[in-house]
Amino acid sequence: MKSEQQYIELYNEAGALIKQKSCPVMNAVRDEAFRVFEAKGFPSKKVERYKYTDVDAAFAPNYGISLNPIEIKAPQPCKEGDARKQYVFSLKNAPIDLAPYYNNVADKADALTALNTALVHDGLLIYVPKNECPADPIQIDNWLQGTAATMMNRRVLVILEQGAQATIIINDHAADKQRFLTTQVVEVVCKDNSHLDMYEIEETTPLCSRFSNVYIREGRDCSVKHNSITLFNGQTRNLCDVYLTGENSEVTLNGCVITDKNQRVDNNTLIDHQVSNCNSNELYKYVVDGQSVGAFAGKILVEKDAQKTTSQETNSNLCASSDARMFTQPMLEIYADDVKCAHGSTVGVMDETALFYMRQRGIPEDEARTLLKNAFMGQVIDQIQLRPLRDKLYVKVEKRFRGELDKCEDCRLCK
Amino acid sequence: MHATVGGKEILKGVDLTIKDGEIHALMGTNGAGKSTLSNVIVGNPAYEVTEGSITFNGQDLLAMKTEERAHAGIFMSFQAPIEIPGVSMTNFMRAAVNARRQALGKEPLKSTDFLKIMREKRKLVEIDQKLMNRSVNEGFSGGERKRNEIFQMAMLEPTFCILDETDSGLDVDALRIVAEGFNKLRTEETSAMVITHYQRLLDYIKPDVVHVLIDGKIVKTGGPELALKIENEGFDWIKAELA
Ligand SMILES: Nc1ncnc2c1ncn2[C@@H]1O[C@H](COP(=O)(O)OP(=O)(O)O)[C@@H](O)[C@H]1O
Ligand SMILES: [Mg+2]
């Protein structure tokens, strides 16, 4: 039996219950999504965008599915008279009609997005009304908890109305030493002149598998920075697609991946320049150590009408051990003639002469290696705009390289 | 002692003893193996000793890791100092100083004390503070790199120093500053192997013994006058003696 069969059976058995726990806007697209999944099954390694991840194997174990309700309380005022606005809602209790957005940014033909759409019963909405800017970053902490192997299907919809701004941090933690399988679909709608600074930080365990699909649609005069940081994980497959649909917009994709032991991280990105005068910038860096495997495939698509596009894509990688492997595939596909695009990737090993220099000064080899890895990754962390987060990540990245981050750092449950 | 690099024998039987407090000058033709000898002593993993031994203060150096040799008090001023992008000079030095302290069973330096020592030692070789915030040797001129080597030596207080062509690339003033800096750092027990092609360095750092290395062997050993003769006459007369 191929792995999809158990999910097809699951839907046939539990579909009605999921619908009952869900809401009309989600149920409206559910059956269709299921049919897409049923027809396609899990993508094999022959499917271009999935060639570095064995999806079937990851979904093979028997997972229980979590249908816990999502409750979001309105924020409490910190002090008298400080009326705090609510920007985060459950999809079920959305303050606006979500039908124009829900599942309309995502790629409906992607099997994993389809599976998520079929199985997810509720999710989060981050809604920033016109010209508003939440005073604080919005932080979502996902805690994977459970006493048995559990599958979590997460859905996030972000809507920035015209002129809105937001900073969003999504953290993934695992509270229990348990097998967890997460599917996530994040849809981001940036209306004209809106600005988003977004961070996704994974700090889970080797028992966790994560399949995340992020879809971002930008209107005119927008700017989006998406930062994907994998500090600790089991198996991770992140897809991030950005559609530039309005002129004078820009997008920055930053990635920081640190793996060792048998960890695997596969990042697959697409930046689709549909219109002229947009700018995209992408920098993904990996340090792969132990027997871990990293993969990066990033496509910049410049469509026929996207004149005056500027784009820069870089993937640089450090293979810190001879057993670690890195696959890299930067791609440029250009159909317009007046564009400035560059892309490149490198896979390097530890600089032996630098190691020797440091050791001659008395720095022990392990420490010297840590310094070099840290220096290599520093370039991505430097890009982080949110100062307190940047400072925290410098510390975390260094701890990670020292092997002190095998458990999640701020986790009261791990202590 | 015999040593190879890249499978090729470069040192073909070097026999050398340097006593506490002595300065030995090592001269010789290009490619003779002077840098190889230095690298072998400090434990560059790219070089392999195939025969013989190296002893430092009674310890078998060849049994020690590169960093352990450094902790024991051996320092090499690199002929071509290495750039380390992304690692600031300050962090690099802090790691080096504290690693050595730890190996000697001492507490790591408090940050304020460390910075104070940095300041003092910088003055010694007149190296600019702004270089300390840069990555190691990144964007340093040739002269700045050489000064930086002696600055690091000042920070680490070694007892045996190898200066591998530290004078090359330095103008007269810089040469004086670096050489006088070195002399100030010397104690009675400091010994050194000074590799140079020029007497002008040996005018400041006065050698007790001068060796000539040609084709992987020390072919001549003498006093300071040997360096002067080489300065005037080159190596041909030595090669002629050998023939
Ligand atoms: N990494 C290496 N691989 C191969 N040959 C080397 C390497 N390093 C040095 N050599 C060779 O070893 C010989 C001695 O070099 P070196 O010790 O640097 O000479 P010197 O410092 O006396 O000028 C030269 O012929 C040089 O080409
Ligand atoms: Mg040399």
CSV table of N, CA and C and ligand atoms in Angstrom, one decimal, chain B residues 30-31 33-36 79 164-165 195 197, ligand 2:
chain,number,residue,atom,x,y,z
B,30,ASN,N,65.2,30.5,-2.1
B,30,ASN,CA,63.8,30.3,-2.2
B,30,ASN,C,63.5,28.8,-2.4
B,31,GLY,N,62.5,28.3,-1.8
B,31,GLY,CA,62.1,26.9,-2.0
B,31,GLY,C,63.0,25.9,-1.2
B,33,GLY,N,63.0,25.2,1.9
B,33,GLY,CA,62.3,24.5,2.9
B,33,GLY,C,62.2,25.2,4.2
B,34,LYS,N,62.5,26.5,4.2
B,34,LYS,CA,62.4,27.3,5.5
B,34,LYS,C,61.0,27.3,6.1
B,35,SER,N,60.0,27.6,5.2
B,35,SER,CA,58.7,27.7,5.7
B,35,SER,C,58.2,26.3,6.0
B,36,THR,N,58.7,25.3,5.3
B,36,THR,CA,58.3,23.9,5.6
B,36,THR,C,58.7,23.6,7.0
B,79,GLN,N,54.4,33.7,7.1
B,79,GLN,CA,54.9,34.4,5.9
B,79,GLN,C,53.8,35.0,5.2
B,164,ASP,N,58.6,34.1,10.2
B,164,ASP,CA,58.8,33.6,8.8
B,164,ASP,C,58.7,34.8,7.8
B,165,GLU,N,59.8,35.4,7.5
B,165,GLU,CA,59.9,36.6,6.6
B,165,GLU,C,59.0,37.7,7.1
B,195,ILE,N,63.5,33.8,10.2
B,195,ILE,CA,63.7,33.5,8.8
B,195,ILE,C,63.7,34.8,8.0
B,197,HIS,N,65.7,37.1,4.5
B,197,HIS,CA,66.7,37.3,3.4
B,197,HIS,C,67.6,38.5,3.7
C,2,MG,MG,59.1,30.6,2.9
